[in-house]
Coordinates of C-alpha atoms (C1' of nucleotides) in Angstrom, one line a residue:
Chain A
X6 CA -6.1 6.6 -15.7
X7 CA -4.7 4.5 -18.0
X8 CA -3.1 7.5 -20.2
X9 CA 0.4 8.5 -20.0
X10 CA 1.3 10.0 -16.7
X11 CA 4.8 10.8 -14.6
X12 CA 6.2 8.0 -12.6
X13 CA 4.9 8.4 -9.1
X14 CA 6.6 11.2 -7.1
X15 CA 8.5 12.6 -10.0
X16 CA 6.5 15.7 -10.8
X17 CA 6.7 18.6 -13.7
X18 CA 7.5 22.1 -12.6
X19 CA 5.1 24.3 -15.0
X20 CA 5.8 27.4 -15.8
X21 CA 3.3 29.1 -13.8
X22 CA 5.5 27.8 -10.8
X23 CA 8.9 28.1 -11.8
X24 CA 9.2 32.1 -11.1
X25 CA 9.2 30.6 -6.8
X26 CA 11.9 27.5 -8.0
X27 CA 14.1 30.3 -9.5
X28 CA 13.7 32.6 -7.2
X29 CA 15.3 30.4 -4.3
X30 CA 17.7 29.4 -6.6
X31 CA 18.8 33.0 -7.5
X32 CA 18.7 33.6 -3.7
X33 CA 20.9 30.4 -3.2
X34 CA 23.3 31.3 -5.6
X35 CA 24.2 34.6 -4.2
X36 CA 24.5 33.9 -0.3
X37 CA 27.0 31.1 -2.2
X38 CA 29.2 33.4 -3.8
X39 CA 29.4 35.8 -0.9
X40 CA 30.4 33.2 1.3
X41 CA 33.1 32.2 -1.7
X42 CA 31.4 28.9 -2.8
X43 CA 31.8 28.2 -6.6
X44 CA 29.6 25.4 -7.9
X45 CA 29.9 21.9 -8.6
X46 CA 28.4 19.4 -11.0
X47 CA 28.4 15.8 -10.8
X48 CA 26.8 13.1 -13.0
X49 CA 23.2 12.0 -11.9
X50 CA 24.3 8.4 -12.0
X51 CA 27.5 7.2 -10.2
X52 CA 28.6 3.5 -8.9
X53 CA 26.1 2.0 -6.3
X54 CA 29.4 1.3 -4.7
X55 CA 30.1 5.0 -4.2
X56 CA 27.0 5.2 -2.2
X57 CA 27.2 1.8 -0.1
X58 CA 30.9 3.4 1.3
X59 CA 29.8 7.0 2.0
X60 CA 26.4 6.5 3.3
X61 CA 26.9 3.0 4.9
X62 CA 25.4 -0.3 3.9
X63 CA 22.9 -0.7 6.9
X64 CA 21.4 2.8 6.4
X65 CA 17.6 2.9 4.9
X66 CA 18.9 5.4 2.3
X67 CA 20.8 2.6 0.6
X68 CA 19.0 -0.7 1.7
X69 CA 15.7 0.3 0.3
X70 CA 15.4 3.9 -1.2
X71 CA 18.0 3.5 -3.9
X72 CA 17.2 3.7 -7.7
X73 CA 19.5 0.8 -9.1
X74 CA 20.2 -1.0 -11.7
X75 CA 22.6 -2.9 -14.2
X76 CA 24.0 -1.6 -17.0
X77 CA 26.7 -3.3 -19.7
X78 CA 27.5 -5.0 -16.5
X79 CA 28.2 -2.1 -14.2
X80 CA 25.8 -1.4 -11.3
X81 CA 24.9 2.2 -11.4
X82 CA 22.7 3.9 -8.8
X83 CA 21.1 7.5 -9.4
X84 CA 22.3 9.8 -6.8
X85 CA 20.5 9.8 -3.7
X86 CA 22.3 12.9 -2.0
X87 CA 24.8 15.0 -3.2
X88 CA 27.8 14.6 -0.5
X89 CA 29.0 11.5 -2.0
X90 CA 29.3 12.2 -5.0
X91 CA 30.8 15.6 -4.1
X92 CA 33.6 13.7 -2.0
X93 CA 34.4 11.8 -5.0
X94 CA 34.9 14.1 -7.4
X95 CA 37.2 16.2 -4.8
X96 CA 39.3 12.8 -4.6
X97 CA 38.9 11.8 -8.0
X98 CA 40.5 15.2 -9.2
X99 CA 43.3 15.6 -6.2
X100 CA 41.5 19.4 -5.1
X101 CA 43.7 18.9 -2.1
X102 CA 46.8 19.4 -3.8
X103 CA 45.8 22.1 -5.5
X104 CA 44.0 24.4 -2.2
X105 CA 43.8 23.9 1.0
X106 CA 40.1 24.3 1.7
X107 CA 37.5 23.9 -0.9
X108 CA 34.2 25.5 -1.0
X109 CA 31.7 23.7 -3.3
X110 CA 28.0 24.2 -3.8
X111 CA 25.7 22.0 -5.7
X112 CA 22.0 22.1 -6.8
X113 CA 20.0 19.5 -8.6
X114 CA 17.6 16.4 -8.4
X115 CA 18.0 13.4 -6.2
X116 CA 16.4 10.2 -6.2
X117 CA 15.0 7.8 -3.5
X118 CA 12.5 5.8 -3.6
X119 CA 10.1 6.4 -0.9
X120 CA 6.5 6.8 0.0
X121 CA 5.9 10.2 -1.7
X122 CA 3.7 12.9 0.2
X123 CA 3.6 17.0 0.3
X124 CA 7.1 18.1 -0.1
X125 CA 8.4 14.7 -0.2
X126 CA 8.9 13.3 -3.7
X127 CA 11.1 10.0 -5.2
X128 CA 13.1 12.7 -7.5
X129 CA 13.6 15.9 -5.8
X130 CA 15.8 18.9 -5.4
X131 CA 18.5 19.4 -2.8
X132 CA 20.5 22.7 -2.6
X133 CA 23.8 21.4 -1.1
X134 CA 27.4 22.9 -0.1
X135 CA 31.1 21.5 1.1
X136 CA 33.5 22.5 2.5
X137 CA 36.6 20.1 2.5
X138 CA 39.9 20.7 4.3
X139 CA 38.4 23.0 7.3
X140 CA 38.5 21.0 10.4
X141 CA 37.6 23.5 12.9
X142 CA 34.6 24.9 14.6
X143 CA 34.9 28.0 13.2
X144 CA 33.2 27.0 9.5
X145 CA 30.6 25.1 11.1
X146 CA 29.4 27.9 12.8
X147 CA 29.7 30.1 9.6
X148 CA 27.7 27.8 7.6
X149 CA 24.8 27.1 10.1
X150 CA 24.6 30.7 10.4
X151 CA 24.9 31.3 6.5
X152 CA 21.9 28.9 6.0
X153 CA 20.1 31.0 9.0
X154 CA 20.1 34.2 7.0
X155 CA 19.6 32.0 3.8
X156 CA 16.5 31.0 5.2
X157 CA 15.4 34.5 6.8
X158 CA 16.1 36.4 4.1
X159 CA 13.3 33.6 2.0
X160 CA 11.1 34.7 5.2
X161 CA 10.8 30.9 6.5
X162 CA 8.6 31.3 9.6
X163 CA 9.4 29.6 12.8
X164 CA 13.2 28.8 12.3
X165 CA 14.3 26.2 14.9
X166 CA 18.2 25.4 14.5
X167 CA 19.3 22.3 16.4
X168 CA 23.0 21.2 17.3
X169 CA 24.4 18.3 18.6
X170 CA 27.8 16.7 18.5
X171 CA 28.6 12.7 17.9
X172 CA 32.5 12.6 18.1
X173 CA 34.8 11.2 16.2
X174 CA 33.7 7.6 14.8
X175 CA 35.2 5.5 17.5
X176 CA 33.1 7.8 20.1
X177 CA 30.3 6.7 17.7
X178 CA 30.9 3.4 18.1
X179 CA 31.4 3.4 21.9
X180 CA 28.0 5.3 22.2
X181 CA 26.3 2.7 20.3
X182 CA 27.6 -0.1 22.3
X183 CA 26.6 2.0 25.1
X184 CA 23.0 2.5 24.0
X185 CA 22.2 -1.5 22.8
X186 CA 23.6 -2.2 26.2
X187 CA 21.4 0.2 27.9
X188 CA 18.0 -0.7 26.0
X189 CA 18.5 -4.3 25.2
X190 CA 17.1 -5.2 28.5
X191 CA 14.3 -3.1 27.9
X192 CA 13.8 -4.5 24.4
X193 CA 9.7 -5.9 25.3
X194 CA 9.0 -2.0 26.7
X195 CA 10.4 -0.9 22.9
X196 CA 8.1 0.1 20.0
X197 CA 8.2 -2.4 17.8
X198 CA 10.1 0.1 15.7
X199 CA 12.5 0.3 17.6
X200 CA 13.2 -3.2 18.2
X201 CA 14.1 -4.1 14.8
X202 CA 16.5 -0.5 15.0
X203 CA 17.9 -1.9 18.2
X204 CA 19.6 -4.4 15.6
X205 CA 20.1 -2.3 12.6
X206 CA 20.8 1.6 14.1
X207 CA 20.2 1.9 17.5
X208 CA 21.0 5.9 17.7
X209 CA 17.3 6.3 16.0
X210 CA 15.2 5.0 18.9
X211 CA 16.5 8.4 20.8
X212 CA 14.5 10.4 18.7
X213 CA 11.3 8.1 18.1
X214 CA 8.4 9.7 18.7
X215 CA 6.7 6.2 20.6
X216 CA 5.7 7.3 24.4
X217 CA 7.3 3.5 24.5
X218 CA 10.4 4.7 23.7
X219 CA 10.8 7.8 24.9
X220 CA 10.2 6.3 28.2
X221 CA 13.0 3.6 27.5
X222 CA 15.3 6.3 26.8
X223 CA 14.6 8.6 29.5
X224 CA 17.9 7.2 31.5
X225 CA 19.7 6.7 28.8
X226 CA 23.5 7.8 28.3
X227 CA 24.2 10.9 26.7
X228 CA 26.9 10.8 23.9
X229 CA 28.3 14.0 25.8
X230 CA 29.5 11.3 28.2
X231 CA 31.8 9.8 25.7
X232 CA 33.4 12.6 24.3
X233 CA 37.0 12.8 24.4
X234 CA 38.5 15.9 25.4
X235 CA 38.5 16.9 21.8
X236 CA 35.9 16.7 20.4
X237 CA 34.2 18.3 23.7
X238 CA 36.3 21.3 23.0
X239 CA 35.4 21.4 19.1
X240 CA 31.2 21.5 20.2
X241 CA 32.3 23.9 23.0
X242 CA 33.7 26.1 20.3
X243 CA 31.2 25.8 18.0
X244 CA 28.6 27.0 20.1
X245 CA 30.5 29.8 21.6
X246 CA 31.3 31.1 17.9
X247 CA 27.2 30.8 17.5
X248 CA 26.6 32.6 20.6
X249 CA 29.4 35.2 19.2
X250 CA 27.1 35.4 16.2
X251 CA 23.9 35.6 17.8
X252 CA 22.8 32.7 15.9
X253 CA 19.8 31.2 17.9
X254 CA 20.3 27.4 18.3
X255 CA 19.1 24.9 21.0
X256 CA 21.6 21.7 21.5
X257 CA 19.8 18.5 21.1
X258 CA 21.7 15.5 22.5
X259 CA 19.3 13.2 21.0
X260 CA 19.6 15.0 17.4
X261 CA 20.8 11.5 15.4
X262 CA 20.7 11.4 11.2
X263 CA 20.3 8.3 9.4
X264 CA 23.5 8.6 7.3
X265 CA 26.2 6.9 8.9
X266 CA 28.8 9.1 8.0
X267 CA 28.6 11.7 9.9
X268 CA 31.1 12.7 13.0
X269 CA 31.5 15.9 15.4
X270 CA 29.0 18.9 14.4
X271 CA 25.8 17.5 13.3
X272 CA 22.3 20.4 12.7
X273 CA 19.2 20.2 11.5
X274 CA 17.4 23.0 10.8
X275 CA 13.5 23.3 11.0
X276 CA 10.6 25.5 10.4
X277 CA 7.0 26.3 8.4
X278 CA 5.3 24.2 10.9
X279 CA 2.0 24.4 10.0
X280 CA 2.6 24.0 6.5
X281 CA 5.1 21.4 6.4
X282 CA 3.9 19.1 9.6
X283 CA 5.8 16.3 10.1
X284 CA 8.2 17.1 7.0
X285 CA 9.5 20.1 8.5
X286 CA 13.2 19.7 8.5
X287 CA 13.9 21.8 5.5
X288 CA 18.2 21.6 6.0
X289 CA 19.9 18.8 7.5
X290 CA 23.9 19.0 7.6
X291 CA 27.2 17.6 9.7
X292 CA 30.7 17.1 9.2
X293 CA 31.9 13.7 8.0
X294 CA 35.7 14.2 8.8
X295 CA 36.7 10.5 7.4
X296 CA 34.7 9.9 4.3
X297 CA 37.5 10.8 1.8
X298 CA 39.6 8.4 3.5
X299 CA 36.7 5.6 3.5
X300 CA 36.3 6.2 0.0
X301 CA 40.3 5.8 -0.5
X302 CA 41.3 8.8 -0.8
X303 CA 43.4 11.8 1.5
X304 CA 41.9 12.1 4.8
X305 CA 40.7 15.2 4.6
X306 CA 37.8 17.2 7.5
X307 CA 35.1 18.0 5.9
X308 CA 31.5 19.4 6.1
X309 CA 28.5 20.0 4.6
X310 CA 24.7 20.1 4.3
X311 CA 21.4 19.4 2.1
X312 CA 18.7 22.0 1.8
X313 CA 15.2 20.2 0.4
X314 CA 14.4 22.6 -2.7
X315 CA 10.5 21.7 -2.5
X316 CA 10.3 22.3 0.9
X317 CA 11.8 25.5 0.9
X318 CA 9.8 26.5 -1.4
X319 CA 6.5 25.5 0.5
X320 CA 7.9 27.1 3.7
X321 CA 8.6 30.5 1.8
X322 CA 6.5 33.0 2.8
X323 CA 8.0 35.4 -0.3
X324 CA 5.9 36.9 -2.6
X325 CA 5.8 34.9 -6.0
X326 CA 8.0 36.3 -8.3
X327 CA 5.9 38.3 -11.0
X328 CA 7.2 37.8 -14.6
X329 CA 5.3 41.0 -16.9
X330 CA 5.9 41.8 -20.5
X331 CA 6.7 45.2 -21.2
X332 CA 5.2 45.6 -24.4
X333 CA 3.4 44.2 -27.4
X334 CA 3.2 45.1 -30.7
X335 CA -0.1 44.5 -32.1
X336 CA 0.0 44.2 -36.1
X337 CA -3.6 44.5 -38.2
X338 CA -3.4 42.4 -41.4
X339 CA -1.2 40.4 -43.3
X340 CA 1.0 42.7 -44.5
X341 CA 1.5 44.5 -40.9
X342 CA 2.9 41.8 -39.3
X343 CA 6.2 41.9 -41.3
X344 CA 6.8 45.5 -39.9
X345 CA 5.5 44.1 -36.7
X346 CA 8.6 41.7 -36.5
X347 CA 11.0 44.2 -37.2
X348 CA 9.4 46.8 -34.5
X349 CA 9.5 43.7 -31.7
X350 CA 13.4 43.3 -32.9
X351 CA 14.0 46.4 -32.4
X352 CA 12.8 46.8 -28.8
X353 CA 14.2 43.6 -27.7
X354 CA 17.4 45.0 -28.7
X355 CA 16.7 47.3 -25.9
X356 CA 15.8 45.2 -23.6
X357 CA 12.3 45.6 -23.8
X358 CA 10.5 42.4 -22.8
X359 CA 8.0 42.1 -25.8
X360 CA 5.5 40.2 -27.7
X361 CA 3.5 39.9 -30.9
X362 CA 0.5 38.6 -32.1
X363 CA 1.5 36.8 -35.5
X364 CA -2.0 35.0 -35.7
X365 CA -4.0 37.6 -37.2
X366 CA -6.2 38.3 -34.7
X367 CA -8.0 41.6 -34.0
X368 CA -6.9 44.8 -32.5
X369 CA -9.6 43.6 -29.3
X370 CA -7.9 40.4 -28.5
X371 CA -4.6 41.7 -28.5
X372 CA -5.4 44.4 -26.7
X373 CA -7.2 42.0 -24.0
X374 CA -4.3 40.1 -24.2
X375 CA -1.5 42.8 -23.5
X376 CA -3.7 43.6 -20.5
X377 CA -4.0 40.2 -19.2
X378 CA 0.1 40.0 -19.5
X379 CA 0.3 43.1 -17.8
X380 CA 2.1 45.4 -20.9
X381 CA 2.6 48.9 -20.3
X382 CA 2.4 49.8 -24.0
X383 CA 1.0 48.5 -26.9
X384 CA 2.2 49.1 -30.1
X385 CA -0.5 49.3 -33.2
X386 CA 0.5 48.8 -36.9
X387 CA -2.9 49.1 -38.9
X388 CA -2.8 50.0 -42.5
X389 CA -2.6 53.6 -42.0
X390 CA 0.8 53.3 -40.1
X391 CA 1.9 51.0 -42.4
X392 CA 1.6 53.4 -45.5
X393 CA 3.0 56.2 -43.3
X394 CA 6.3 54.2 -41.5
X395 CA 4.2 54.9 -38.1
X396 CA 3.2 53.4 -35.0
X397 CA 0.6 54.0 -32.8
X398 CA 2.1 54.0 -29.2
X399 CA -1.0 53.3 -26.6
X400 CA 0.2 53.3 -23.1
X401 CA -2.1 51.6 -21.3
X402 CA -1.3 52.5 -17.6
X403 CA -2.2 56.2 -19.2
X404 CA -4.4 55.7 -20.7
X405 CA -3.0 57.6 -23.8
X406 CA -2.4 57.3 -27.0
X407 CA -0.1 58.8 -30.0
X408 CA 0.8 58.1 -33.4
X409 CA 4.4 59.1 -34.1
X410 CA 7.7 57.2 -36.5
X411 CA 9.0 54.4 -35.7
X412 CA 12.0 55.2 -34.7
X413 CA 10.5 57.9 -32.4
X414 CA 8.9 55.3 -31.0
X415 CA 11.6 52.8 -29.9
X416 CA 13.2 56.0 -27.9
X417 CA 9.9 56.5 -26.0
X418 CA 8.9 53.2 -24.9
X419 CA 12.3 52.4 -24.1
X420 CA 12.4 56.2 -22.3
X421 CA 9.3 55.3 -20.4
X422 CA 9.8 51.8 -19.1
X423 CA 12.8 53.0 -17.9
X424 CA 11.4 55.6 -16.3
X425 CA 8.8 53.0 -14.6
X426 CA 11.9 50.5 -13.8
X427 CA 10.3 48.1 -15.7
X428 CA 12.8 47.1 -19.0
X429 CA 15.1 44.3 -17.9
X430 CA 18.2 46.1 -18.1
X431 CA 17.4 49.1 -16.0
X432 CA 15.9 46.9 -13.0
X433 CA 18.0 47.2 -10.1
X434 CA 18.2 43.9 -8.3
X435 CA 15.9 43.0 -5.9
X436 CA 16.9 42.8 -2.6
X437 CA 17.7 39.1 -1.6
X438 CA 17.8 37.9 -4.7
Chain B
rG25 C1' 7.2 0.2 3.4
rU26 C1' 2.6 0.3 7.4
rG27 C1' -2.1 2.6 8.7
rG28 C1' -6.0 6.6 7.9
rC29 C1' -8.5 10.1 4.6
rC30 C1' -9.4 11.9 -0.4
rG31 C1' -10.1 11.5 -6.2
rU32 C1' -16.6 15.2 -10.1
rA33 C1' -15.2 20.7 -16.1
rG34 C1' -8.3 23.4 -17.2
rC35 C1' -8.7 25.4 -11.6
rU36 C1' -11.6 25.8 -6.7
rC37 C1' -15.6 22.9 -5.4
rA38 C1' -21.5 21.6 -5.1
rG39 C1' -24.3 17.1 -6.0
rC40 C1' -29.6 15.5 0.2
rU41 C1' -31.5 8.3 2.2
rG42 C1' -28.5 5.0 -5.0
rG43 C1' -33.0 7.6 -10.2
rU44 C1' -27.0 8.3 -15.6
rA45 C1' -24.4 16.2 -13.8
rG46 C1' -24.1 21.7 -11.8
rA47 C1' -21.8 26.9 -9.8
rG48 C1' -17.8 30.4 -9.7
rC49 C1' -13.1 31.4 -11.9
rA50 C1' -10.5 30.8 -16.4
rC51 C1' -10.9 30.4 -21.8
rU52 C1' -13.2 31.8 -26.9
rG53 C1' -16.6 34.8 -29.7
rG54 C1' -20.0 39.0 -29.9
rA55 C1' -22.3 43.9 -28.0
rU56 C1' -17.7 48.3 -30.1
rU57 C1' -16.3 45.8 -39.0
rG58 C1' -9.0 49.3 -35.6
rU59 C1' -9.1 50.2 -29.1
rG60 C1' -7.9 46.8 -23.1
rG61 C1' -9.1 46.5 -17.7
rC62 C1' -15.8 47.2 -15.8
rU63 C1' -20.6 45.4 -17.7
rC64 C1' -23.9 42.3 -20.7
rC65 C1' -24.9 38.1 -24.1
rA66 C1' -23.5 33.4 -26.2
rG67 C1' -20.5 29.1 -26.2
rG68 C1' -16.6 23.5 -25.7
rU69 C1' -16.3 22.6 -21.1
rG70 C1' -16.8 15.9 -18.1
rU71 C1' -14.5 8.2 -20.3
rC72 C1' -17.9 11.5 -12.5
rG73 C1' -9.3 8.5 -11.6
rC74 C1' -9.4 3.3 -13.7
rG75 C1' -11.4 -1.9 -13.7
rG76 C1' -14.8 -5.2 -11.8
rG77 C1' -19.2 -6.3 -8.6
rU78 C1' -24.2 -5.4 -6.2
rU79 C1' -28.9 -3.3 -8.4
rC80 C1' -34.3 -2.5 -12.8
rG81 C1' -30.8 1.7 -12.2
rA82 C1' -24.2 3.7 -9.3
rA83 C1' -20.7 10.0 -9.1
rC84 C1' -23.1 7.9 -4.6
rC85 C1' -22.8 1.0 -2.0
rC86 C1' -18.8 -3.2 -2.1
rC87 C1' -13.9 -5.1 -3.9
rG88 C1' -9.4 -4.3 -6.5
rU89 C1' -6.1 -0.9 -8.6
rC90 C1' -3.7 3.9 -9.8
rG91 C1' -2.8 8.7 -8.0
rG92 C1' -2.7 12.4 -4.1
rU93 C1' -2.5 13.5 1.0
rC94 C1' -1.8 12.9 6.6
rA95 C1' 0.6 10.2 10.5
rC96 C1' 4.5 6.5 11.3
rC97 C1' 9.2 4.8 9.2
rC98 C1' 13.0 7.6 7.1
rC99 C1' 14.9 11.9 5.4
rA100 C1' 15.9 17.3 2.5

RNA sequence: GUGGCCGUAGCUCAGCUGGUAGAGCACUGGAUUGUGGCUCCAGGUGUCGCGGGUUCGAACCCCGUCGGUCACCCCA
């Protein structure tokens, strides 16, 4: 096509799909606030050097996914995740001094540019969260277990929650030596993957999924080796406060992430199998204790995760949210639509979802119409209402119909949608939502 | 970014070994000049993703390109 079209993987959300978008995000929003998270909002845009320090200059993320570019002669990248720019804004503002620990949630597009495929897109949406200022166990184990119900209650099938703990930064480090010394030997058995990663991030060839490699790294240490007394105690913690919780987990020592930040409690949570494939990691989180103070500011523990919006929303087995008019008022003629205005006024004013037909079509076509939307009453003005100040109220789940005032009429439709829960103000809220 | 597969009407898809296009759904109008869901009738539905090439002739074969998708890479 040489027409106009969206830059590849950046898609529109139409509105016949946005009821399943808004749905999650509903569902998001409260499991937030119960757990006393208030939302954040940063800019889309922030320093590439923002992004270089948090996520680390040798990670693929910011060596060849990055959206960046010059501008009045600043170099400005578009967000690529939603920690960073979360960490600078809690320094940027000095939230330390004014709580102890801060709960902040986030939600919004991200940008990297990679090979798009199902449910993997060069803008997309991460639900996110923080917690700064909490450096034990105890609120890891609350939010992995938060996002476990999160993720029920959007009745995710197959949920697989993995653990794994990578110590404090220096334990990192050691682990890493320990691993390059371990495989280098073996570098002509490696995938040729994993050569090139033996230079650039070694903890990745642990989870390859070469037969080559997995054989290479059969023998390998285990970072549980390395641990300090700790930072052994912290993971012992956090899974005995899972086990308290009966929150199903499995601990993964080979469970690495590709951000460089990270220290201690790292998860990754998984699920939708068959639908998702390969792309089946629909939350990926950790604690990255030190990036406050890497980015100049208070040391402060931290945590925090990124839930993929579009993926979510594939591995959802939840009924599409159905959006249904309650009523429309069907005017016949030019001179019934005037009235027909002020009747729709009036019921909106009542909460009654309702439309009207200002084209002038016939009485068949808007009744086809208010069927096809799913109405439960449709209200006629013909010239014989008109001359009379009446309406003719046609219910069309009762197939019943009356003529009767106008103002009689904005008490029974209201009286009757109400009746069938249907009018927005009377609807109770839907569980999980 | 690497490799594989796919690309026909708004949607889901047919189209046999090359002979220049079909069905269902949806949509609009009518049968009922002011009465829906069912039924019947009629009707737009199309640069066969795009550009080249081979051929008398290409939706079909070849090359390129764009887009999608699967696996890898990486990640949410």
């Amino acid at each position: 096509m040489t027409q106009l079209q969206a830059v590849k993987g950046m898609n529109d959300v139409l509105p016949d799909e946005i009821g399943g978008w808004q749905r999650i995000e509903r569902a998001y929003a409260r499991t937030m606030s119960l757990h006393g998270f208030r939302e954040v909002r940063t800019p889309y845009v922030e320093p590439t050097g923002l992004f270089v320090r948090a996520i680390g200059d040798t990670t693929d993320v910011v060596e060849k996914e990055m959206y960046s570019f010059e501008h009045h002669g600043e170099t400005l990248t578009l967000r690529p995740e939603g920690t960073a720019g979360a960490a600078r804004a809690y320094i940027e503002h000095s939230v330390h001094a004014r709580e102890p620990v801060t709960r902040w949630w986030y939600s919004g597009a991200m940008f990297r540019g990679e090979r798009p495929a199902r449910g993997r897109y060069r803008q997309f949406y991460q639900l996110g969260a923080e917690i700064f200022g909490d450096a034990g166990p105890g609120c890891d184990a609350e939010m992995i277990d938060m996002l476990v119900v999160f993720l029920r209650d959007l009745v995710v099938p197959d949920l697989e929650v993995l653990v794994n703990s990578l110590g404090g930064p220096q334990t990192r480090a050691r682990y890493r030596e320990a691993l390059v010394q371990h495989l280098t030997p073996k570098t002509a058995e490696l995938s040729p993957d994993s050569q090139r990663r033996l230079g650039t991030n070694p903890l990745r060839i642990l989870d390859s999924k070469d037969p080559r490699d997995q054989v290479a790294v059969r023998d390998a240490p285990t970072i549980d080796d390395l641990l300090d007394d700790d930072d052994r105690e912290h993971f012992r913690k956090l899974r005995a406060h899972l086990d308290a919780l009966g929150t199903p987990y499995s601990v993964d020592p080979r469970l690495v992430r590709g951000l460089d930040y990270y220290t201690r409690t790292l998860f990754e949570i998984k699920g939708a199998h068959e639908k998702l494939g390969a792309g089946s990691t629909l939350v990926g989180g950790g604690r990255y204790d030190y990036m406050t103070a890497d980015l100049g500011g208070p040391q402060v523990p931290a945590i925090g995760f990124a839930a993929g919006l579009e993926r979510l929303l594939i591995a959802s087995d939840l009924p599409p949210a159905v959006t249904a008019t309650d009523a429309v008022v069907a005017p016949l003629g030019e001179s019934a639509i005037e009235a027909g205005l002020v009747l729709a006024r009036d019921l909106r004013a009542k909460g009654i979802r309702c439309e009207i037909d200002t084209r002038g079509s016939g009485l068949r076509s808007q009744l086809r119409r208010a069927n096809s939307l799913g109405a439960r009453v449709v209200l006629i003005l013909g010239e014989s209402e008109l001359a009379e100040g009446a309406v003719q109220v046609k219910d069309l789940d009762a197939h019943t119909e009356e003529r009767m005032a106008r103002d009689q009429a904005l008490r029974i439709v209201v009286d009757r949608l109400v009746a069938a829960s249907r009018s927005v103000d009377s609807r109770p809220p839907a569980p999980g939502t």
